[in-house]
C-alpha cells in the first residue's frame, strides 16, 4: 500500500476522524489520503496556529484527543505559541508535521524541528521508517493521552509515495480507570472531616463529570457543606441551593464570606492554584483535604493536611461510607440562612453606565446571557474584559466551558471555538474576545468558520484599546495613547469575510444584534463599543 494510504488508515484505526490543518508539500499526500481513502474530515485553516488551536479546542470540548497537521519549517514554527498553550493546559493533541527529507540539506524549509518542538515543552515522536508507521502513529497518540500534552509526530516528506506493508498496531493507551484510594489516607481524611465544623467541598476540572457531581453532592449533604468550584469546574453545581459558584479571586461576596468563615476545604480534582486560593489566603488556618487522580497536583500549589491519590467518585463515596459507619451528624454549615443568602445574591446587579455611544460591559453580558441559547459551548479570550465574562456567562455543564488562558495569551479564541464546535456539533459556540485579541489572532480564522459552516457567535468587547495596558498607563497618570487603536468597524469586516456582522454602540443596537443571533444562518460577529475608562481590570 502507499505510505500515505497506510498512514491515513493508521489514523482511522486509532479512532481519528477529524484533522485540522494547513497544507504544504510536507503533508499534502497524507491529507489527501485521509480525506479520500478513509473518508476523514479535514478542516482547512488560514494559519497553522489556528489549526493547532482548533485541535486543542476539540480536545478540550470533547475530553479526548485533538489532531492537527502542518507542513515543515514555517508551517511548524507558526504553531509554537499554540503548542506552549497546550503544554501549559495539559491538552492531549497530536500534531502531524511534515519534515524536510534528510537528503535535502539545503531545502529552504529545513530547520531542526525536534529542537523547536522540545523547546515548546511538547513531546516529539519521530516516524522512524515507512514500515514502522503503524507503531509510530499509535505511540504518538498513546503518549499524547498519557503525558497529557501535545506530541508532534515528525514525518519525513520523502516517505510519501513509498510502498509499505501495513498491519494495525495494538499499542493502545489504557483508558483512565478508577484507582482505589489508599485506606490509610482515607482514614486520616475522615479523621479531619469528622472533627471540623464548617467544611466546604470544592470541585475542579478533574471532577467535572455528572457522576462526580452526584458523588460530591452526596458527600456535601452528608457533612452539611456548601459546594464551590474552580474556574475550570465552572457551573458544575449550578442551580444547587448551596452552590457558592467560583472559589478564589472570582468569588462573589457571599462565597467569599462563606469560604473565609469555613475551617476546612475538601478539594476534588482542583489544582488549588494562586487564583483559586487567592494567593493562599483562602486556605489560611484551614484544614485541607486534597483529592486528585494525579499525584502531581497534590502539594504542588497548596500544601494539604491530607492528600489522597484516587478517583474522585471512589474517594467521595468511600468517605461517605466511613462517615455513615461513624454515625457522624452533618455540621449544619450549609444552613437555611446560607441558602437564603445564596438565593438573594444577584450577579446581574450592577450600575448600568451605558450611553448612546458606548455600552456598559455588564449590561451587555446580562443580555447576552439570557438571549443566546443556554445549550452552548463557551470560550473566553484573554484581556481585561474577561473578568465579568467568567461570572456572568454560564454553561450547561463544565465540559462546555473551553478554558484557553493558561498561557495568558490573547487571540487564541477563534481557533479554539472552531475546534470545539466540531467536538460538540449542534451546540452554538459563544466566543467573547477583545478587539486586540480578535485582530491579533481571530480575523483570518473568522473566515475559516464561514468556510466550514460553523455555528459561531463572536462577541467582540471593543474598547478600541489594549485595555489591560491602557489601565497601566492610566494608573500612573500617563498618556494611554500607545494603547489605542483606530480599528475599522468590525461588523462590516465580518460581513465582508462571509459572516454577518453587527455594530453595537448602545443597548438598542445590542437588542437588534441579538435578534440577528436568533435567526442566524452563518457565523455572526457583534462588535460592541465600550468606553475604555469604564471596564474593570483583568488580563495580564
Ligand atoms: C500574544 C500576546 N500578546 C500580547 C499580550 C499582552 N496583552 C495582554 S492583554 C492585552 C490587551 C488585549 O486587548 P483586547 O483583546 O482588546 O482586550 P482588553 O484588554 O482591551 O479587554 C495585551 C496586548 C498577551 N497577553 N498575549
Coordinates of C-alpha atoms and ligand atoms in Angstrom, one line a residue:
X1 CA 0.0 0.0 0.0
X2 CA 1.2 3.6 -0.5
X3 CA 2.7 5.2 2.6
X4 CA 0.1 7.9 2.7
X5 CA -2.8 5.5 2.4
X6 CA -1.4 3.4 5.2
X7 CA -0.8 6.5 7.3
X8 CA -4.5 7.5 6.8
X9 CA -5.6 4.0 7.8
X10 CA -3.5 4.1 10.9
X11 CA -5.2 7.4 11.9
X12 CA -8.6 5.8 11.3
X13 CA -7.6 2.6 13.2
X14 CA -6.7 4.8 16.2
X15 CA -10.1 6.5 16.1
X16 CA -9.1 9.8 14.5
X17 CA -12.0 11.1 12.4
X18 CA -11.2 14.9 12.3
X19 CA -7.9 16.6 11.4
X20 CA -7.4 20.4 11.4
X21 CA -4.6 21.7 9.2
X22 CA -2.8 23.8 6.6
X23 CA -1.3 22.1 3.5
X24 CA 2.2 22.1 2.2
X25 CA 4.4 19.6 0.4
X26 CA 5.3 18.1 3.8
X27 CA 1.7 16.8 4.5
X28 CA -0.1 17.2 1.2
X29 CA -0.5 13.5 0.3
X30 CA -1.2 12.5 3.9
X31 CA -4.2 14.8 4.0
X32 CA -5.4 13.7 0.6
X33 CA -5.4 10.0 1.7
X34 CA -7.1 10.9 5.0
X35 CA -9.8 12.7 3.0
X36 CA -10.2 10.4 0.0
X37 CA -9.1 6.9 1.2
X38 CA -10.5 6.7 4.7
X39 CA -13.2 9.4 4.4
X40 CA -11.9 11.5 7.3
X41 CA -13.0 15.1 8.0
X42 CA -10.2 17.5 7.1
X43 CA -10.8 21.1 8.3
X44 CA -8.5 23.6 6.5
X45 CA -7.3 26.7 8.3
X46 CA -5.8 30.0 7.2
X47 CA -2.8 29.8 9.6
X48 CA -1.2 26.8 11.3
X49 CA -1.7 28.5 14.7
X50 CA -5.4 28.3 14.1
X51 CA -5.3 24.7 13.1
X52 CA -3.4 23.6 16.3
X53 CA -5.7 25.8 18.5
X54 CA -8.6 24.1 16.9
X55 CA -7.2 20.7 17.7
X56 CA -6.9 21.9 21.3
X57 CA -10.4 23.3 21.3
X58 CA -11.6 19.9 20.0
X59 CA -9.7 18.1 22.8
X60 CA -10.9 20.4 25.5
X61 CA -14.6 20.3 24.5
X62 CA -14.6 16.5 23.9
X63 CA -12.3 15.4 26.8
X64 CA -10.5 13.4 24.1
X65 CA -7.7 13.8 21.6
X66 CA -7.3 16.6 19.0
X67 CA -5.3 16.1 15.8
X68 CA -3.8 18.8 13.5
X69 CA -1.3 18.7 10.6
X70 CA 1.2 21.2 9.2
X71 CA 4.0 21.3 6.7
X72 CA 7.7 21.6 7.5
X73 CA 9.7 24.7 8.5
X74 CA 7.4 27.8 8.7
X75 CA 4.3 25.6 9.0
X76 CA 5.7 24.2 12.2
X77 CA 7.2 27.5 13.6
X78 CA 3.8 29.1 13.2
X79 CA 2.4 26.7 15.8
X80 CA 4.8 27.4 18.7
X81 CA 2.5 29.6 20.8
X82 CA -0.3 27.1 20.4
X83 CA 1.9 24.2 21.4
X84 CA 3.1 26.0 24.5
X85 CA -0.6 26.8 25.4
X86 CA -1.4 23.1 25.0
X87 CA 1.6 22.1 27.2
X88 CA 0.6 24.6 30.0
X89 CA -3.0 23.4 29.8
X90 CA -2.1 19.7 29.6
X91 CA -4.2 19.2 26.5
X92 CA -3.7 15.9 24.6
X93 CA -3.1 16.6 20.9
X94 CA -1.1 15.1 18.1
X95 CA 0.4 17.4 15.6
X96 CA 1.5 15.7 12.4
X97 CA 4.3 17.7 11.0
X98 CA 5.9 17.0 7.6
X99 CA 9.7 17.3 7.8
X100 CA 12.3 18.0 5.2
X101 CA 13.8 14.8 3.7
X102 CA 17.2 14.1 5.4
X103 CA 18.8 14.1 1.9
X104 CA 17.7 17.7 1.3
X105 CA 20.2 19.6 3.4
X106 CA 19.8 23.0 1.7
X107 CA 16.0 22.9 1.5
X108 CA 14.5 26.4 2.2
X109 CA 12.2 25.0 4.8
X110 CA 14.8 22.8 6.5
X111 CA 15.1 23.6 10.3
X112 CA 15.9 21.4 13.3
X113 CA 12.2 20.5 14.0
X114 CA 13.0 18.4 17.1
X115 CA 14.7 21.3 18.8
X116 CA 11.9 23.7 18.0
X117 CA 9.3 21.3 19.4
X118 CA 11.2 20.3 22.5
X119 CA 11.8 24.0 23.4
X120 CA 8.0 24.4 23.5
X121 CA 7.6 21.7 26.1
X122 CA 5.7 19.4 23.7
X123 CA 6.7 15.8 23.1
X124 CA 8.4 14.7 19.9
X125 CA 7.9 11.4 18.2
X126 CA 9.9 10.6 15.1
X127 CA 8.2 8.5 12.4
X128 CA 11.2 6.2 12.0
X129 CA 10.8 4.3 8.8
X130 CA 7.9 3.8 6.4
X131 CA 7.3 0.3 7.7
X132 CA 7.1 1.4 11.4
X133 CA 4.3 3.9 10.7
X134 CA 1.6 1.9 12.5
X135 CA 3.7 1.6 15.6
X136 CA 4.8 5.3 15.4
X137 CA 1.3 6.7 14.9
X138 CA -0.1 4.6 17.8
X139 CA 2.8 5.6 20.0
X140 CA 2.4 9.4 19.4
X141 CA -1.3 9.0 20.2
X142 CA -0.6 6.9 23.3
X143 CA 1.9 9.5 24.5
X144 CA -0.4 12.5 24.0
X145 CA -3.1 10.8 26.1
X146 CA -0.8 9.6 28.9
X147 CA 1.6 12.6 29.0
X148 CA -1.4 14.9 28.6
X149 CA 0.4 17.3 26.3
X150 CA 0.8 18.0 22.6
X151 CA 3.0 15.4 20.9
X152 CA 4.5 16.3 17.5
X153 CA 4.7 13.3 15.1
X154 CA 7.5 14.2 12.7
X155 CA 7.0 12.6 9.2
X156 CA 9.8 12.9 6.6
X157 CA 8.4 14.3 3.3
X158 CA 10.1 11.6 1.2
X159 CA 8.2 8.8 2.9
X160 CA 5.2 9.9 0.9
X161 CA 4.9 7.8 -2.3
X162 CA 6.8 4.8 -0.9
X163 CA 5.3 1.3 -0.8
X164 CA 4.7 -0.2 2.7
X165 CA 3.3 -3.2 4.4
X166 CA 0.5 -2.1 6.8
X167 CA -0.7 -4.0 9.9
X168 CA -2.7 -2.2 12.6
X169 CA -0.8 -1.6 15.8
X170 CA -2.1 -2.9 19.2
X171 CA -0.1 -0.3 21.1
X172 CA -3.1 1.5 22.5
X173 CA -3.2 3.6 25.7
X174 CA -5.2 2.3 28.6
X175 CA -8.2 4.5 29.2
X176 CA -8.4 6.0 32.7
X177 CA -9.5 3.6 35.4
X178 CA -10.9 4.1 38.8
X179 CA -7.9 3.7 41.1
X180 CA -8.8 2.6 44.6
X181 CA -7.6 5.1 47.3
X182 CA -5.2 4.2 50.0
X183 CA -7.3 3.3 53.0
X184 CA -4.8 4.9 55.4
X185 CA -5.2 8.2 53.6
X186 CA -9.0 7.9 53.7
X187 CA -8.7 7.2 57.5
X188 CA -6.8 10.4 58.0
X189 CA -9.2 12.4 55.8
X190 CA -12.2 11.1 57.7
X191 CA -10.5 12.0 60.9
X192 CA -10.2 15.6 59.7
X193 CA -13.7 15.8 58.2
X194 CA -15.3 14.4 61.3
X195 CA -13.6 16.9 63.5
X196 CA -14.3 20.2 61.6
X197 CA -17.4 22.4 61.9
X198 CA -17.5 24.5 58.7
X199 CA -16.4 22.4 55.7
X200 CA -16.6 23.4 52.1
X201 CA -16.5 20.9 49.2
X202 CA -14.5 22.3 46.2
X203 CA -14.5 20.7 42.7
X204 CA -12.1 21.4 39.9
X205 CA -11.6 20.3 36.3
X206 CA -10.8 16.8 37.5
X207 CA -14.3 16.4 38.9
X208 CA -16.4 17.8 36.0
X209 CA -18.5 14.7 35.2
X210 CA -22.1 14.1 36.1
X211 CA -21.0 11.1 38.3
X212 CA -18.5 13.3 40.2
X213 CA -21.2 16.0 40.7
X214 CA -23.6 13.4 42.2
X215 CA -20.8 11.9 44.4
X216 CA -19.6 15.3 45.7
X217 CA -23.2 16.4 46.4
X218 CA -23.8 13.2 48.4
X219 CA -20.6 14.0 50.5
X220 CA -21.5 17.7 50.9
X221 CA -25.0 16.8 52.1
X222 CA -23.7 14.1 54.4
X223 CA -21.4 16.6 56.2
X224 CA -23.5 19.8 55.7
X225 CA -21.1 21.6 53.4
X226 CA -21.7 24.2 50.8
X227 CA -20.1 23.5 47.4
X228 CA -17.9 25.6 45.1
X229 CA -15.8 25.1 42.0
X230 CA -12.6 26.4 40.5
X231 CA -12.9 28.4 37.3
X232 CA -12.4 25.2 35.2
X233 CA -15.1 23.4 37.1
X234 CA -17.4 26.3 36.3
X235 CA -21.1 25.7 36.7
X236 CA -20.8 22.0 37.9
X237 CA -23.2 22.7 40.8
X238 CA -25.3 25.4 39.0
X239 CA -28.8 25.5 40.4
X240 CA -28.0 23.7 43.7
X241 CA -29.2 25.7 46.8
X242 CA -25.7 25.5 48.4
X243 CA -23.7 26.4 45.3
X244 CA -21.2 29.1 46.1
X245 CA -20.1 29.4 42.5
X246 CA -16.4 30.0 41.7
X247 CA -13.9 30.0 44.6
X248 CA -11.0 32.4 44.5
X249 CA -10.3 35.8 43.1
X250 CA -13.6 35.5 41.0
X251 CA -15.7 34.6 44.1
X252 CA -18.8 36.6 44.7
X253 CA -19.2 38.3 48.2
X254 CA -21.4 35.6 49.7
X255 CA -19.0 32.9 48.5
X256 CA -16.0 34.8 49.8
X257 CA -17.5 35.4 53.2
X258 CA -18.6 31.7 53.5
X259 CA -15.2 30.4 52.4
X260 CA -13.4 32.8 54.7
X261 CA -15.5 31.5 57.7
X262 CA -15.0 27.8 56.8
X263 CA -12.5 25.7 58.7
X264 CA -11.9 23.0 56.1
X265 CA -11.6 22.8 52.3
X266 CA -12.1 19.3 50.8
X267 CA -10.9 19.7 47.2
X268 CA -11.5 17.2 44.4
X269 CA -9.7 17.4 41.1
X270 CA -8.8 21.0 41.7
X271 CA -5.3 22.4 41.3
X272 CA -5.6 24.8 44.2
X273 CA -3.5 27.4 42.3
X274 CA -2.9 31.0 43.3
X275 CA -6.2 32.2 41.7
X276 CA -8.4 29.5 43.3
X277 CA -6.8 30.2 46.7
X278 CA -6.3 34.0 46.3
X279 CA -2.6 33.6 46.8
X280 CA -3.2 31.0 49.5
X281 CA -5.2 33.4 51.7
X282 CA -8.5 31.4 51.3
X283 CA -6.8 28.3 52.8
X284 CA -5.2 30.2 55.7
X285 CA -5.8 28.5 59.0
X286 CA -8.0 25.8 57.4
X287 CA -7.6 22.1 57.2
X288 CA -7.1 21.0 53.6
X289 CA -8.0 17.6 52.2
X290 CA -6.9 17.3 48.6
X291 CA -8.1 14.5 46.4
X292 CA -6.8 14.0 42.8
X293 CA -6.3 11.2 40.4
X294 CA -2.9 12.7 39.5
X295 CA -0.4 12.6 42.4
X296 CA 1.5 15.6 40.8
X297 CA -1.2 18.1 41.7
X298 CA -1.1 17.3 45.4
X299 CA 1.2 19.8 47.3
X300 CA 2.1 21.5 44.0
X301 CA 0.5 24.9 44.7
X302 CA -1.1 24.5 48.1
X303 CA 0.0 22.2 51.0
X304 CA -2.6 19.7 52.0
X305 CA -3.1 18.3 55.5
X306 CA -4.2 15.0 53.9
X307 CA -3.5 14.2 50.2
X308 CA -5.4 11.4 48.6
X309 CA -4.5 10.0 45.2
X310 CA -7.5 8.4 43.7
X311 CA -10.6 8.6 41.6
X312 CA -12.8 11.4 42.7
X313 CA -16.0 9.4 42.8
X314 CA -14.4 6.4 44.5
X315 CA -12.9 8.6 47.2
X316 CA -16.0 10.7 47.8
X317 CA -18.1 7.5 48.1
X318 CA -15.7 5.8 50.4
X319 CA -15.5 8.9 52.7
X320 CA -19.4 8.9 52.9
X321 CA -19.4 5.2 53.7
X322 CA -17.0 5.6 56.6
X323 CA -18.9 8.7 57.9
X324 CA -22.1 6.7 57.9
X325 CA -20.4 4.0 60.0
X326 CA -19.2 6.6 62.4
X327 CA -22.8 7.9 62.6
X328 CA -21.4 11.4 62.3
X329 CA -24.1 14.1 62.1
X330 CA -24.0 16.9 59.4
X331 CA -22.3 20.1 60.6
X332 CA -25.1 22.5 59.7
X333 CA -22.7 24.9 58.0
X334 CA -24.9 24.6 54.9
X335 CA -27.7 26.2 56.8
X336 CA -31.1 27.6 55.6
X337 CA -29.7 31.1 56.3
X338 CA -26.8 30.4 53.9
X339 CA -29.2 29.1 51.3
X340 CA -31.3 32.3 51.6
X341 CA -28.1 34.4 51.2
X342 CA -27.1 32.5 48.1
X343 CA -30.6 32.8 46.6
X344 CA -30.7 36.5 47.3
X345 CA -27.4 37.2 45.6
X346 CA -27.9 38.6 42.1
X347 CA -24.8 38.5 39.9
X348 CA -26.5 40.8 37.4
X349 CA -26.9 43.6 40.0
X350 CA -24.8 46.5 38.7
X351 CA -24.9 50.2 37.9
X352 CA -25.5 50.4 34.1
X353 CA -23.1 53.0 32.7
X354 CA -24.2 52.6 29.1
X355 CA -24.6 55.8 27.0
X356 CA -25.9 56.4 23.4
X357 CA -22.4 55.6 22.0
X358 CA -20.9 53.1 24.4
X359 CA -22.3 50.0 26.2
X360 CA -21.7 49.0 29.8
X361 CA -19.9 45.6 29.6
X362 CA -22.1 44.1 32.4
X363 CA -25.3 45.3 30.8
X364 CA -24.2 43.7 27.6
X365 CA -23.3 40.4 29.3
X366 CA -26.6 40.3 31.2
X367 CA -28.5 40.5 27.9
X368 CA -26.2 38.1 26.1
X369 CA -26.5 35.5 28.9
X370 CA -30.3 35.4 28.6
X371 CA -30.6 35.8 24.8
X372 CA -28.1 33.3 23.5
X373 CA -29.2 29.6 23.7
X374 CA -28.3 28.1 27.1
X375 CA -27.1 24.9 25.5
X376 CA -23.9 26.5 24.3
X377 CA -20.2 26.0 24.3
X378 CA -18.4 29.0 25.8
X379 CA -14.9 30.3 25.0
X380 CA -13.5 33.4 26.7
X381 CA -10.3 35.0 25.3
X382 CA -7.7 36.9 27.3
X383 CA -7.8 40.6 28.1
X384 CA -9.2 42.8 30.9
X385 CA -12.8 42.5 29.6
X386 CA -12.9 38.8 30.7
X387 CA -13.3 39.1 34.4
X388 CA -17.1 39.8 34.2
X389 CA -17.5 37.2 31.5
X390 CA -16.3 34.3 33.8
X391 CA -19.0 35.1 36.4
X392 CA -21.9 36.4 34.2
X393 CA -21.9 33.9 31.4
X394 CA -22.8 30.2 32.1
X395 CA -22.7 26.8 30.5
X396 CA -24.9 23.7 30.8
X397 CA -22.0 21.7 32.2
X398 CA -18.3 22.4 32.9
X399 CA -17.2 20.4 29.8
X400 CA -18.9 23.1 27.7
X401 CA -16.6 25.8 29.0
X402 CA -13.4 25.8 27.0
X403 CA -10.6 27.3 29.1
X404 CA -7.9 29.0 26.9
X405 CA -5.9 31.3 29.1
X406 CA -3.3 29.1 30.8
X407 CA -0.6 30.8 28.8
X408 CA -2.2 34.2 29.3
X409 CA -2.0 34.7 25.5
X410 CA -4.6 36.8 23.8
X411 CA -6.0 35.8 20.4
X412 CA -6.4 32.0 20.8
X413 CA -10.2 32.1 20.9
X414 CA -11.4 31.8 17.3
X415 CA -9.2 28.7 16.6
X416 CA -10.4 27.0 19.9
X417 CA -14.0 27.9 19.2
X418 CA -14.0 26.3 15.7
X419 CA -12.3 23.1 17.1
X420 CA -14.8 23.0 20.0
X421 CA -17.7 23.2 17.6
X422 CA -16.6 20.0 15.8
X423 CA -16.5 18.3 19.2
X424 CA -20.0 19.4 20.1
X425 CA -22.0 19.6 16.9
X426 CA -25.5 21.1 17.4
X427 CA -24.4 23.4 20.1
X428 CA -23.6 27.0 19.1
X429 CA -20.2 28.3 20.3
X430 CA -20.2 31.7 22.0
X431 CA -16.8 33.3 21.9
X432 CA -16.2 36.5 23.8
X433 CA -13.0 38.3 22.8
X434 CA -11.4 41.7 23.0
X435 CA -10.7 43.8 19.9
X436 CA -7.0 43.4 20.4
X437 CA -7.3 39.6 20.7
X438 CA -9.6 39.4 17.7
X439 CA -7.2 41.4 15.5
X440 CA -4.2 39.5 16.7
X441 CA -5.4 36.0 16.1
X442 CA -9.0 35.8 15.1
X443 CA -9.6 37.8 11.9
X444 CA -8.4 35.3 9.3
X445 CA -9.9 32.3 11.1
X446 CA -13.4 34.0 11.3
X447 CA -13.5 33.3 7.5
X448 CA -12.4 29.7 8.3
X449 CA -15.6 29.4 10.4
X450 CA -17.6 30.7 7.5
X451 CA -16.0 28.3 5.1
X452 CA -16.8 25.3 7.3
X453 CA -20.3 26.5 8.3
X454 CA -19.5 26.7 12.0
X455 CA -22.3 27.8 14.3
X456 CA -20.2 30.6 15.8
X457 CA -21.3 33.7 17.7
X458 CA -18.4 36.1 18.3
X459 CA -18.9 39.0 20.7
X460 CA -16.1 41.5 20.5
X461 CA -15.8 43.6 23.6
X462 CA -14.3 46.6 21.8
X463 CA -12.8 49.4 23.9
X464 CA -10.7 50.4 20.9
X465 CA -7.6 49.7 23.0
X466 CA -5.4 47.2 24.6
X467 CA -7.4 47.7 27.7
X468 CA -5.1 45.7 30.0
X469 CA -2.3 48.0 29.0
X470 CA -4.5 51.2 28.9
X471 CA -5.2 50.8 32.6
X472 CA -1.5 50.6 33.5
X473 CA -0.9 54.0 31.8
X474 CA -4.0 55.5 33.4
X475 CA -3.0 54.2 36.9
X476 CA 0.3 56.1 36.5
X477 CA -1.4 59.2 35.2
X478 CA 0.4 58.7 31.9
X479 CA -0.9 59.3 28.4
X480 CA -2.5 56.0 27.3
X481 CA -2.2 56.9 23.5
X482 CA 0.1 53.9 22.8
X483 CA -2.6 51.5 23.9
X484 CA -5.3 52.9 21.5
X485 CA -6.3 51.5 18.1
X486 CA -8.4 53.0 15.4
X487 CA -9.7 49.7 14.1
X488 CA -12.2 49.7 11.3
X489 CA -15.8 48.8 12.4
X490 CA -15.6 45.0 12.8
X491 CA -19.3 44.4 11.9
X492 CA -18.8 45.2 8.2
X493 CA -15.5 43.4 8.3
X494 CA -17.2 40.3 9.5
X495 CA -19.8 40.6 6.7
X496 CA -17.0 41.0 4.1
X497 CA -15.5 37.8 5.5
X498 CA -18.7 36.0 4.6
X499 CA -20.4 36.1 8.0
X500 CA -23.0 38.5 9.4
X501 CA -21.7 41.5 11.3
X502 CA -23.4 43.9 13.7
X503 CA -22.0 47.2 15.1
X504 CA -23.4 48.0 18.6
X505 CA -23.0 51.4 20.1
X506 CA -25.9 51.3 22.6
X507 CA -28.3 48.8 24.2
X508 CA -31.0 49.3 21.5
X509 CA -28.4 48.3 18.8
X510 CA -27.5 45.3 21.0
X511 CA -31.1 44.2 21.0
X512 CA -31.1 44.3 17.2
X513 CA -27.9 42.3 17.1
X514 CA -29.3 39.7 19.5
X515 CA -32.4 39.3 17.3
X516 CA -30.0 38.7 14.5
X517 CA -28.4 35.9 16.5
X518 CA -31.8 34.2 16.9
X519 CA -32.2 33.9 13.1
X520 CA -28.5 33.3 12.2
X521 CA -27.6 31.2 9.2
X522 CA -23.8 31.8 9.3
X523 CA -21.1 32.9 11.7
X524 CA -22.1 36.1 13.5
X525 CA -19.9 38.9 14.9
X526 CA -21.2 41.5 17.3
X527 CA -18.8 44.4 17.7
X528 CA -19.8 46.1 21.0
X529 CA -18.3 49.5 21.6
X530 CA -17.1 50.0 25.2
X531 CA -15.7 53.0 26.9
X532 CA -12.1 52.1 27.8
X533 CA -12.4 54.0 31.1
X534 CA -15.4 52.0 32.2
X535 CA -14.1 48.4 32.2
X536 CA -12.9 46.7 35.3
X537 CA -9.4 45.2 35.3
X538 CA -8.4 41.7 34.3
X539 CA -5.8 40.4 31.8
X540 CA -2.1 40.3 32.3
Ligands
LIG1 C1 0.1 37.1 22.4 C2 0.0 38.2 23.4 N1 0.5 39.4 23.1 C3 0.4 40.4 24.0 C4 -0.2 40.2 25.2 C5 -0.2 41.3 26.2 N2 -1.6 41.7 26.4 C6 -2.4 41.3 27.5 S1 -3.9 41.9 27.5 C7 -3.6 42.7 26.1 C8 -4.7 43.6 25.5 C9 -5.8 42.9 24.8 O1 -6.6 43.8 24.3 P1 -8.1 43.3 24.0 O2 -8.1 42.0 23.4 O3 -8.8 44.4 23.2 O4 -8.8 43.2 25.4 P2 -8.9 44.3 26.6 O5 -7.7 44.1 27.5 O6 -9.0 45.6 25.9 O7 -10.2 44.0 27.3 C10 -2.4 42.6 25.6 C11 -1.8 43.2 24.4 C12 -0.6 38.9 25.5 N3 -1.1 38.6 26.7 N4 -0.5 37.9 24.6

